[in-house]
GROMACS .gro file of C-alpha atoms in nm:
model
  440
    1UNK     CA    1   1.241   3.532  -1.358
    2UNK     CA    2   1.220   3.506  -1.738
    3UNK     CA    3   0.921   3.622  -1.938
    4UNK     CA    4   0.838   3.260  -2.017
    5UNK     CA    5   0.823   3.186  -1.646
    6UNK     CA    6   0.618   3.499  -1.579
    7UNK     CA    7   0.366   3.383  -1.839
    8UNK     CA    8   0.348   3.045  -1.670
    9UNK     CA    9   0.253   3.225  -1.353
   10UNK     CA   10   0.006   3.463  -1.515
   11UNK     CA   11  -0.195   3.214  -1.716
   12UNK     CA   12  -0.194   2.847  -1.632
   13UNK     CA   13  -0.025   2.925  -1.296
   14UNK     CA   14   0.072   2.642  -1.068
   15UNK     CA   15  -0.235   2.673  -0.849
   16UNK     CA   16  -0.464   2.614  -1.143
   17UNK     CA   17  -0.302   2.273  -1.168
   18UNK     CA   18  -0.392   2.194  -0.809
   19UNK     CA   19  -0.767   2.239  -0.828
   20UNK     CA   20  -1.021   2.229  -1.110
   21UNK     CA   21  -1.224   2.516  -0.964
   22UNK     CA   22  -1.042   2.832  -0.863
   23UNK     CA   23  -1.139   2.973  -0.525
   24UNK     CA   24  -1.135   3.341  -0.443
   25UNK     CA   25  -0.932   3.456  -0.147
   26UNK     CA   26  -0.871   3.796   0.007
   27UNK     CA   27  -0.527   3.709   0.145
   28UNK     CA   28  -0.237   3.919   0.023
   29UNK     CA   29   0.005   3.780  -0.239
   30UNK     CA   30   0.277   3.779   0.027
   31UNK     CA   31   0.070   3.563   0.260
   32UNK     CA   32  -0.039   3.331  -0.019
   33UNK     CA   33   0.318   3.285  -0.138
   34UNK     CA   34   0.430   3.193   0.214
   35UNK     CA   35   0.142   2.947   0.251
   36UNK     CA   36   0.221   2.792  -0.086
   37UNK     CA   37   0.587   2.751   0.005
   38UNK     CA   38   0.501   2.568   0.329
   39UNK     CA   39   0.232   2.355   0.171
   40UNK     CA   40   0.461   2.239  -0.108
   41UNK     CA   41   0.782   2.200   0.092
   42UNK     CA   42   0.781   1.819   0.139
   43UNK     CA   43   0.649   1.771  -0.215
   44UNK     CA   44   0.932   1.966  -0.376
   45UNK     CA   45   1.189   1.774  -0.169
   46UNK     CA   46   1.037   1.442  -0.274
   47UNK     CA   47   1.001   1.542  -0.638
   48UNK     CA   48   1.361   1.663  -0.652
   49UNK     CA   49   1.486   1.333  -0.509
   50UNK     CA   50   1.270   1.131  -0.749
   51UNK     CA   51   1.382   1.324  -1.057
   52UNK     CA   52   1.746   1.295  -0.950
   53UNK     CA   53   1.715   0.918  -0.912
   54UNK     CA   54   1.537   0.897  -1.247
   55UNK     CA   55   1.809   1.094  -1.423
   56UNK     CA   56   2.080   0.873  -1.272
   57UNK     CA   57   1.887   0.554  -1.337
   58UNK     CA   58   1.904   0.463  -0.968
   59UNK     CA   59   1.650   0.296  -0.741
   60UNK     CA   60   1.359   0.320  -0.986
   61UNK     CA   61   1.130   0.019  -0.934
   62UNK     CA   62   1.413  -0.180  -0.776
   63UNK     CA   63   1.537  -0.201  -0.420
   64UNK     CA   64   1.895  -0.113  -0.337
   65UNK     CA   65   1.980  -0.242   0.009
   66UNK     CA   66   2.265  -0.206   0.254
   67UNK     CA   67   2.497  -0.505   0.304
   68UNK     CA   68   2.637  -0.392   0.639
   69UNK     CA   69   2.528  -0.211   0.953
   70UNK     CA   70   2.613   0.157   0.981
   71UNK     CA   71   2.946   0.260   1.135
   72UNK     CA   72   3.125   0.593   1.187
   73UNK     CA   73   3.311   0.527   0.861
   74UNK     CA   74   2.984   0.564   0.671
   75UNK     CA   75   2.973   0.936   0.752
   76UNK     CA   76   2.594   0.939   0.731
   77UNK     CA   77   2.393   1.144   0.986
   78UNK     CA   78   2.141   0.977   1.215
   79UNK     CA   79   2.156   0.606   1.129
   80UNK     CA   80   2.059   0.332   1.369
   81UNK     CA   81   2.293   0.039   1.425
   82UNK     CA   82   2.003  -0.205   1.457
   83UNK     CA   83   1.882  -0.253   1.101
   84UNK     CA   84   2.000  -0.275   0.745
   85UNK     CA   85   1.856   0.005   0.531
   86UNK     CA   86   1.734   0.008   0.172
   87UNK     CA   87   1.508   0.201  -0.062
   88UNK     CA   88   1.333   0.207  -0.398
   89UNK     CA   89   1.135   0.468  -0.588
   90UNK     CA   90   0.810   0.333  -0.729
   91UNK     CA   91   0.679   0.494  -1.045
   92UNK     CA   92   0.313   0.395  -1.065
   93UNK     CA   93   0.226   0.600  -1.374
   94UNK     CA   94   0.191   0.285  -1.585
   95UNK     CA   95   0.002   0.084  -1.326
   96UNK     CA   96   0.064  -0.102  -1.000
   97UNK     CA   97   0.401  -0.231  -0.889
   98UNK     CA   98   0.422  -0.563  -0.708
   99UNK     CA   99   0.645  -0.590  -0.401
  100UNK     CA  100   0.722  -0.947  -0.296
  101UNK     CA  101   0.877  -1.035   0.040
  102UNK     CA  102   1.008  -1.362   0.188
  103UNK     CA  103   0.913  -1.527   0.516
  104UNK     CA  104   1.131  -1.356   0.778
  105UNK     CA  105   1.036  -1.604   1.053
  106UNK     CA  106   0.916  -1.331   1.291
  107UNK     CA  107   1.226  -1.116   1.235
  108UNK     CA  108   1.144  -0.746   1.246
  109UNK     CA  109   1.136  -0.577   0.908
  110UNK     CA  110   0.942  -0.292   0.756
  111UNK     CA  111   0.886  -0.149   0.412
  112UNK     CA  112   0.763   0.203   0.472
  113UNK     CA  113   0.562   0.347   0.183
  114UNK     CA  114   0.594   0.725   0.167
  115UNK     CA  115   0.396   0.935  -0.080
  116UNK     CA  116   0.520   1.245  -0.259
  117UNK     CA  117   0.390   1.468   0.021
  118UNK     CA  118   0.590   1.286   0.289
  119UNK     CA  119   0.298   1.084   0.424
  120UNK     CA  120   0.381   0.730   0.541
  121UNK     CA  121   0.048   0.607   0.409
  122UNK     CA  122   0.111   0.232   0.445
  123UNK     CA  123   0.356  -0.033   0.562
  124UNK     CA  124   0.451  -0.385   0.468
  125UNK     CA  125   0.621  -0.565   0.755
  126UNK     CA  126   0.606  -0.731   1.091
  127UNK     CA  127   0.365  -0.487   1.257
  128UNK     CA  128   0.141  -0.415   0.959
  129UNK     CA  129   0.123  -0.737   0.756
  130UNK     CA  130   0.312  -1.002   0.955
  131UNK     CA  131   0.628  -1.186   0.857
  132UNK     CA  132   0.503  -1.459   0.622
  133UNK     CA  133   0.598  -1.447   0.255
  134UNK     CA  134   0.364  -1.231   0.051
  135UNK     CA  135   0.303  -1.014  -0.253
  136UNK     CA  136   0.158  -0.663  -0.243
  137UNK     CA  137   0.034  -0.450  -0.530
  138UNK     CA  138   0.098  -0.079  -0.477
  139UNK     CA  139  -0.178   0.069  -0.693
  140UNK     CA  140  -0.179   0.427  -0.824
  141UNK     CA  141  -0.467   0.658  -0.729
  142UNK     CA  142  -0.782   0.571  -0.921
  143UNK     CA  143  -0.660   0.240  -1.061
  144UNK     CA  144  -0.947  -0.006  -1.088
  145UNK     CA  145  -0.793  -0.318  -1.242
  146UNK     CA  146  -0.789  -0.675  -1.117
  147UNK     CA  147  -0.504  -0.843  -0.933
  148UNK     CA  148  -0.377  -1.201  -0.940
  149UNK     CA  149  -0.492  -1.434  -0.665
  150UNK     CA  150  -0.286  -1.404  -0.351
  151UNK     CA  151  -0.175  -1.045  -0.416
  152UNK     CA  152  -0.281  -0.788  -0.154
  153UNK     CA  153  -0.379  -0.445  -0.281
  154UNK     CA  154  -0.239  -0.129  -0.120
  155UNK     CA  155  -0.382   0.202  -0.243
  156UNK     CA  156  -0.112   0.462  -0.300
  157UNK     CA  157  -0.196   0.826  -0.246
  158UNK     CA  158   0.036   0.960  -0.521
  159UNK     CA  159   0.185   0.813  -0.843
  160UNK     CA  160   0.540   0.846  -0.704
  161UNK     CA  161   0.616   0.650  -0.388
  162UNK     CA  162   0.935   0.607  -0.187
  163UNK     CA  163   0.971   0.261  -0.032
  164UNK     CA  164   1.214   0.250   0.262
  165UNK     CA  165   1.328  -0.084   0.402
  166UNK     CA  166   1.465  -0.184   0.741
  167UNK     CA  167   1.568  -0.536   0.847
  168UNK     CA  168   1.674  -0.614   1.204
  169UNK     CA  169   2.018  -0.764   1.268
  170UNK     CA  170   2.033  -0.946   1.601
  171UNK     CA  171   2.412  -0.999   1.620
  172UNK     CA  172   2.729  -0.989   1.413
  173UNK     CA  173   2.686  -1.359   1.334
  174UNK     CA  174   2.329  -1.289   1.220
  175UNK     CA  175   2.432  -1.032   0.955
  176UNK     CA  176   2.458  -1.273   0.658
  177UNK     CA  177   2.108  -1.407   0.724
  178UNK     CA  178   1.963  -1.057   0.748
  179UNK     CA  179   2.132  -0.960   0.420
  180UNK     CA  180   1.993  -1.272   0.255
  181UNK     CA  181   1.643  -1.175   0.364
  182UNK     CA  182   1.653  -0.819   0.233
  183UNK     CA  183   1.810  -0.940  -0.093
  184UNK     CA  184   1.481  -1.122  -0.156
  185UNK     CA  185   1.273  -0.804  -0.153
  186UNK     CA  186   1.166  -0.775  -0.517
  187UNK     CA  187   0.966  -0.541  -0.739
  188UNK     CA  188   0.796  -0.572  -1.076
  189UNK     CA  189   0.491  -0.486  -1.285
  190UNK     CA  190   0.178  -0.696  -1.302
  191UNK     CA  191   0.308  -0.856  -1.620
  192UNK     CA  192   0.628  -0.955  -1.437
  193UNK     CA  193   0.447  -1.136  -1.156
  194UNK     CA  194   0.530  -1.389  -1.025
  195UNK     CA  195   0.840  -1.504  -1.216
  196UNK     CA  196   1.012  -1.188  -1.340
  197UNK     CA  197   1.028  -0.960  -1.038
  198UNK     CA  198   1.364  -0.786  -0.994
  199UNK     CA  199   1.542  -0.882  -0.668
  200UNK     CA  200   1.711  -0.620  -0.456
  201UNK     CA  201   2.064  -0.508  -0.532
  202UNK     CA  202   2.292  -0.544  -0.229
  203UNK     CA  203   2.558  -0.276  -0.202
  204UNK     CA  204   2.847  -0.213   0.034
  205UNK     CA  205   2.797   0.162  -0.006
  206UNK     CA  206   2.642   0.347   0.289
  207UNK     CA  207   2.270   0.403   0.250
  208UNK     CA  208   2.201   0.774   0.225
  209UNK     CA  209   1.909   0.987   0.113
  210UNK     CA  210   2.057   1.331   0.045
  211UNK     CA  211   1.824   1.615   0.132
  212UNK     CA  212   1.817   1.891  -0.130
  213UNK     CA  213   1.818   2.252  -0.018
  214UNK     CA  214   1.504   2.347  -0.207
  215UNK     CA  215   1.474   2.682  -0.028
  216UNK     CA  216   1.794   2.801  -0.196
  217UNK     CA  217   1.625   2.800  -0.538
  218UNK     CA  218   1.451   3.130  -0.481
  219UNK     CA  219   1.141   3.195  -0.691
  220UNK     CA  220   1.229   2.896  -0.913
  221UNK     CA  221   1.105   2.686  -0.621
  222UNK     CA  222   0.746   2.775  -0.712
  223UNK     CA  223   0.792   2.655  -1.068
  224UNK     CA  224   0.929   2.329  -0.932
  225UNK     CA  225   0.622   2.311  -0.710
  226UNK     CA  226   0.395   2.362  -1.008
  227UNK     CA  227   0.547   2.070  -1.201
  228UNK     CA  228   0.552   1.852  -0.888
  229UNK     CA  229   0.180   1.910  -0.831
  230UNK     CA  230   0.105   1.811  -1.191
  231UNK     CA  231   0.298   1.484  -1.142
  232UNK     CA  232   0.152   1.415  -0.796
  233UNK     CA  233  -0.190   1.578  -0.743
  234UNK     CA  234  -0.291   1.625  -0.378
  235UNK     CA  235  -0.546   1.410  -0.203
  236UNK     CA  236  -0.905   1.504  -0.295
  237UNK     CA  237  -0.975   1.632   0.056
  238UNK     CA  238  -0.689   1.882   0.024
  239UNK     CA  239  -0.773   2.024  -0.318
  240UNK     CA  240  -1.034   2.266  -0.192
  241UNK     CA  241  -0.809   2.373   0.094
  242UNK     CA  242  -0.533   2.480  -0.144
  243UNK     CA  243  -0.764   2.631  -0.403
  244UNK     CA  244  -0.704   2.980  -0.273
  245UNK     CA  245  -0.347   2.959  -0.406
  246UNK     CA  246  -0.499   3.010  -0.749
  247UNK     CA  247  -0.534   3.383  -0.695
  248UNK     CA  248  -0.158   3.408  -0.659
  249UNK     CA  249  -0.114   3.342  -1.029
  250UNK     CA  250  -0.287   3.666  -1.124
  251UNK     CA  251  -0.160   3.883  -0.839
  252UNK     CA  252   0.150   4.025  -1.004
  253UNK     CA  253   0.172   4.319  -1.242
  254UNK     CA  254   0.527   4.242  -1.352
  255UNK     CA  255   0.785   3.967  -1.341
  256UNK     CA  256   1.006   4.173  -1.110
  257UNK     CA  257   0.719   4.210  -0.863
  258UNK     CA  258   0.653   3.835  -0.878
  259UNK     CA  259   1.018   3.751  -0.815
  260UNK     CA  260   1.041   3.992  -0.522
  261UNK     CA  261   0.729   3.860  -0.348
  262UNK     CA  262   0.817   3.494  -0.403
  263UNK     CA  263   1.177   3.535  -0.293
  264UNK     CA  264   1.069   3.717   0.023
  265UNK     CA  265   0.819   3.442   0.112
  266UNK     CA  266   1.080   3.166   0.130
  267UNK     CA  267   1.283   3.268   0.439
  268UNK     CA  268   0.961   3.345   0.623
  269UNK     CA  269   0.827   3.001   0.534
  270UNK     CA  270   1.152   2.832   0.640
  271UNK     CA  271   1.142   3.013   0.976
  272UNK     CA  272   0.785   2.894   1.038
  273UNK     CA  273   0.876   2.535   0.948
  274UNK     CA  274   1.172   2.535   1.185
  275UNK     CA  275   0.966   2.699   1.455
  276UNK     CA  276   0.695   2.436   1.426
  277UNK     CA  277   0.938   2.160   1.527
  278UNK     CA  278   0.870   2.238   1.892
  279UNK     CA  279   0.498   2.183   1.836
  280UNK     CA  280   0.562   1.822   1.739
  281UNK     CA  281   0.720   1.707   2.062
  282UNK     CA  282   0.592   1.636   2.408
  283UNK     CA  283   0.813   1.594   2.711
  284UNK     CA  284   0.790   1.345   2.996
  285UNK     CA  285   1.044   1.256   3.262
  286UNK     CA  286   1.315   1.459   3.093
  287UNK     CA  287   1.263   1.298   2.751
  288UNK     CA  288   1.115   1.449   2.436
  289UNK     CA  289   0.918   1.243   2.183
  290UNK     CA  290   0.706   1.309   1.874
  291UNK     CA  291   0.380   1.112   1.869
  292UNK     CA  292   0.210   1.323   1.603
  293UNK     CA  293   0.326   1.135   1.294
  294UNK     CA  294   0.018   0.971   1.144
  295UNK     CA  295  -0.026   0.795   0.807
  296UNK     CA  296  -0.176   1.110   0.650
  297UNK     CA  297  -0.095   1.456   0.787
  298UNK     CA  298  -0.325   1.730   0.659
  299UNK     CA  299  -0.175   2.020   0.857
  300UNK     CA  300   0.070   2.170   0.603
  301UNK     CA  301   0.298   2.325   0.864
  302UNK     CA  302   0.332   2.009   1.073
  303UNK     CA  303   0.382   1.802   0.758
  304UNK     CA  304   0.657   2.037   0.642
  305UNK     CA  305   0.824   2.033   0.985
  306UNK     CA  306   0.821   1.654   1.002
  307UNK     CA  307   0.977   1.629   0.655
  308UNK     CA  308   1.233   1.910   0.682
  309UNK     CA  309   1.512   1.655   0.733
  310UNK     CA  310   1.380   1.434   0.455
  311UNK     CA  311   1.103   1.177   0.408
  312UNK     CA  312   1.090   0.867   0.623
  313UNK     CA  313   0.981   0.959   0.977
  314UNK     CA  314   0.793   0.660   1.117
  315UNK     CA  315   0.434   0.681   1.231
  316UNK     CA  316   0.404   0.651   1.608
  317UNK     CA  317   0.272   0.293   1.601
  318UNK     CA  318   0.581   0.175   1.411
  319UNK     CA  319   0.846   0.354   1.617
  320UNK     CA  320   0.895   0.630   1.870
  321UNK     CA  321   1.226   0.817   1.899
  322UNK     CA  322   1.313   0.973   2.234
  323UNK     CA  323   1.576   1.239   2.309
  324UNK     CA  324   1.682   1.374   2.649
  325UNK     CA  325   1.548   1.726   2.679
  326UNK     CA  326   1.897   1.881   2.723
  327UNK     CA  327   1.994   1.707   2.400
  328UNK     CA  328   1.761   1.934   2.204
  329UNK     CA  329   2.033   2.195   2.228
  330UNK     CA  330   2.321   1.948   2.209
  331UNK     CA  331   2.356   2.007   2.583
  332UNK     CA  332   2.511   1.669   2.667
  333UNK     CA  333   2.888   1.663   2.702
  334UNK     CA  334   3.159   1.405   2.757
  335UNK     CA  335   3.293   1.638   3.024
  336UNK     CA  336   3.014   1.496   3.241
  337UNK     CA  337   2.909   1.145   3.340
  338UNK     CA  338   2.551   1.026   3.290
  339UNK     CA  339   2.353   0.726   3.413
  340UNK     CA  340   2.035   0.569   3.279
  341UNK     CA  341   1.886   0.304   3.506
  342UNK     CA  342   1.603   0.070   3.416
  343UNK     CA  343   1.456  -0.096   3.724
  344UNK     CA  344   1.374  -0.466   3.719
  345UNK     CA  345   1.092  -0.531   3.475
  346UNK     CA  346   1.093  -0.170   3.353
  347UNK     CA  347   1.277  -0.192   3.022
  348UNK     CA  348   1.101  -0.005   2.738
  349UNK     CA  349   0.779  -0.196   2.654
  350UNK     CA  350   0.812  -0.286   2.286
  351UNK     CA  351   0.705  -0.569   2.060
  352UNK     CA  352   1.013  -0.541   1.837
  353UNK     CA  353   1.330  -0.383   1.985
  354UNK     CA  354   1.479  -0.083   2.161
  355UNK     CA  355   1.820   0.082   2.137
  356UNK     CA  356   2.004   0.378   2.287
  357UNK     CA  357   2.241   0.525   2.026
  358UNK     CA  358   2.504   0.794   2.077
  359UNK     CA  359   2.594   1.053   1.813
  360UNK     CA  360   2.821   1.351   1.785
  361UNK     CA  361   2.662   1.699   1.769
  362UNK     CA  362   2.630   1.652   1.390
  363UNK     CA  363   2.437   1.325   1.441
  364UNK     CA  364   2.728   1.117   1.308
  365UNK     CA  365   2.825   0.799   1.487
  366UNK     CA  366   3.134   0.849   1.703
  367UNK     CA  367   3.431   0.612   1.690
  368UNK     CA  368   3.540   0.467   2.027
  369UNK     CA  369   3.785   0.213   2.163
  370UNK     CA  370   3.533  -0.070   2.206
  371UNK     CA  371   3.339   0.005   1.885
  372UNK     CA  372   3.012   0.022   2.072
  373UNK     CA  373   2.777   0.281   1.927
  374UNK     CA  374   2.458   0.178   2.105
  375UNK     CA  375   2.319  -0.021   2.396
  376UNK     CA  376   2.030  -0.237   2.278
  377UNK     CA  377   1.809  -0.521   2.389
  378UNK     CA  378   2.039  -0.739   2.174
  379UNK     CA  379   2.377  -0.613   2.298
  380UNK     CA  380   2.606  -0.898   2.389
  381UNK     CA  381   2.752  -0.912   2.737
  382UNK     CA  382   2.506  -0.683   2.912
  383UNK     CA  383   2.519  -0.707   3.291
  384UNK     CA  384   2.265  -0.629   3.559
  385UNK     CA  385   2.292  -0.511   3.918
  386UNK     CA  386   2.214  -0.729   4.220
  387UNK     CA  387   1.857  -0.594   4.212
  388UNK     CA  388   1.825  -0.699   3.844
  389UNK     CA  389   1.824  -0.340   3.724
  390UNK     CA  390   2.001  -0.248   3.400
  391UNK     CA  391   2.226   0.056   3.435
  392UNK     CA  392   2.398   0.233   3.147
  393UNK     CA  393   2.696   0.466   3.197
  394UNK     CA  394   2.731   0.729   2.925
  395UNK     CA  395   3.073   0.889   2.968
  396UNK     CA  396   3.413   0.935   2.810
  397UNK     CA  397   3.618   0.710   3.037
  398UNK     CA  398   3.545   0.346   3.109
  399UNK     CA  399   3.351   0.321   3.437
  400UNK     CA  400   3.512   0.142   3.732
  401UNK     CA  401   3.188   0.020   3.890
  402UNK     CA  402   3.076  -0.340   3.866
  403UNK     CA  403   2.747  -0.433   3.706
  404UNK     CA  404   2.729  -0.134   3.475
  405UNK     CA  405   2.715  -0.111   3.094
  406UNK     CA  406   2.934   0.146   2.920
  407UNK     CA  407   2.823   0.351   2.623
  408UNK     CA  408   3.137   0.548   2.530
  409UNK     CA  409   3.096   0.922   2.478
  410UNK     CA  410   3.335   1.167   2.309
  411UNK     CA  411   3.509   1.436   2.512
  412UNK     CA  412   3.293   1.710   2.365
  413UNK     CA  413   2.920   1.752   2.291
  414UNK     CA  414   2.709   1.454   2.192
  415UNK     CA  415   2.349   1.350   2.139
  416UNK     CA  416   2.139   1.048   2.235
  417UNK     CA  417   1.840   0.884   2.070
  418UNK     CA  418   1.641   0.604   2.232
  419UNK     CA  419   1.452   0.412   1.964
  420UNK     CA  420   1.147   0.203   2.053
  421UNK     CA  421   1.014  -0.008   1.764
  422UNK     CA  422   0.659  -0.139   1.776
  423UNK     CA  423   0.593   0.045   2.102
  424UNK     CA  424   0.326  -0.112   2.316
  425UNK     CA  425   0.010   0.080   2.419
  426UNK     CA  426   0.154   0.180   2.757
  427UNK     CA  427   0.439   0.357   2.578
  428UNK     CA  428   0.215   0.516   2.315
  429UNK     CA  429  -0.040   0.630   2.572
  430UNK     CA  430   0.210   0.760   2.828
  431UNK     CA  431   0.135   0.503   3.100
  432UNK     CA  432   0.501   0.397   3.093
  433UNK     CA  433   0.756   0.667   3.167
  434UNK     CA  434   1.119   0.637   3.068
  435UNK     CA  435   1.356   0.676   3.362
  436UNK     CA  436   1.537   1.009   3.373
  437UNK     CA  437   1.891   1.052   3.246
  438UNK     CA  438   2.093   1.159   3.549
  439UNK     CA  439   2.426   1.339   3.585
  440UNK     CA  440   2.659   1.184   3.844
   0.00000   0.00000   0.00000
């Protein structure tokens, strides 16, 4: 830590930028440093991604969208094979940005608006705003101007916002139409509306949001946090809660002491964030699901845990992701054969779509002989049993039974995710239980 950095800590320290009034706190510097690391974790990730995009001139106030569904060749962890992805960073420092969308004729789409703290504070899309054409002004905090007629105001919670898009593809033949829809997502300033909004750029490159390893920065992390807080102040209701961080700025007698305490706080904070992941999930019928993602998450530890793999986790009302409990430890293996059976009338209750996707242990899609990476409510050629049940065989070799649907598995470990988009109340409230995944 240089003397310049030490002076930044000692005088106008980062916590003084968080709150106008400095609170007193009896917690030790070590405890405060650990708390500060956890509190700022999603913010530093988001700020790092935003600054990187800004430096490269990419995705700032313009959507870049995917022109093809994900495949194993994309080499991107955790994608679905249901929707086209896209994203844009909105910089609201100069005023609102207008997002215009076309009529999707009831096709599922979403534009997830994520603030700098990893909160999915609002959505544009089928569930939230419907599928008719529309224009939405994403307004920065405190902006009090007027909007043109027909433009719907959405209050952003931070000046920097990540907009993530998803557009459903119903079949291979449907792909061009889905691409044409997402290509019409456009962004511009108030002065650009309605004629000069920039349409989305369609790319053949895989969509990927790289997650920076912010914990590896050591004590420099806290300086990044300080600048990130200045750019994106916390919500008013959180300012008092984090005021006690202010005492950290004057806790150190030397720069070497500051560096030692701050460096030591990071691995402890990382361990707590990873450990909190288990607090997010509930289990039922052998499946694990996280229903705790809400538009604004005030618990710093849960917010950090939800965002540890990057921003973009859906709120529960938009989508629920289910994993078989053994899968939490990559316990599924192609050495075994598994069956998932949905009885007649007992498919996942959703208002949009569901899909069961298979991944390798690294969450990459796995190549197979029939190029089937998921079983979905749109899969062509699905068959049912005589009792109208839908049975899925997850195994390495093609099953010999009649009336069964094969989801090919690799010979080694693999993972499963069952996505349910626009889950109905019975799924959200636990009145519907997924059938268990059985070994045969």
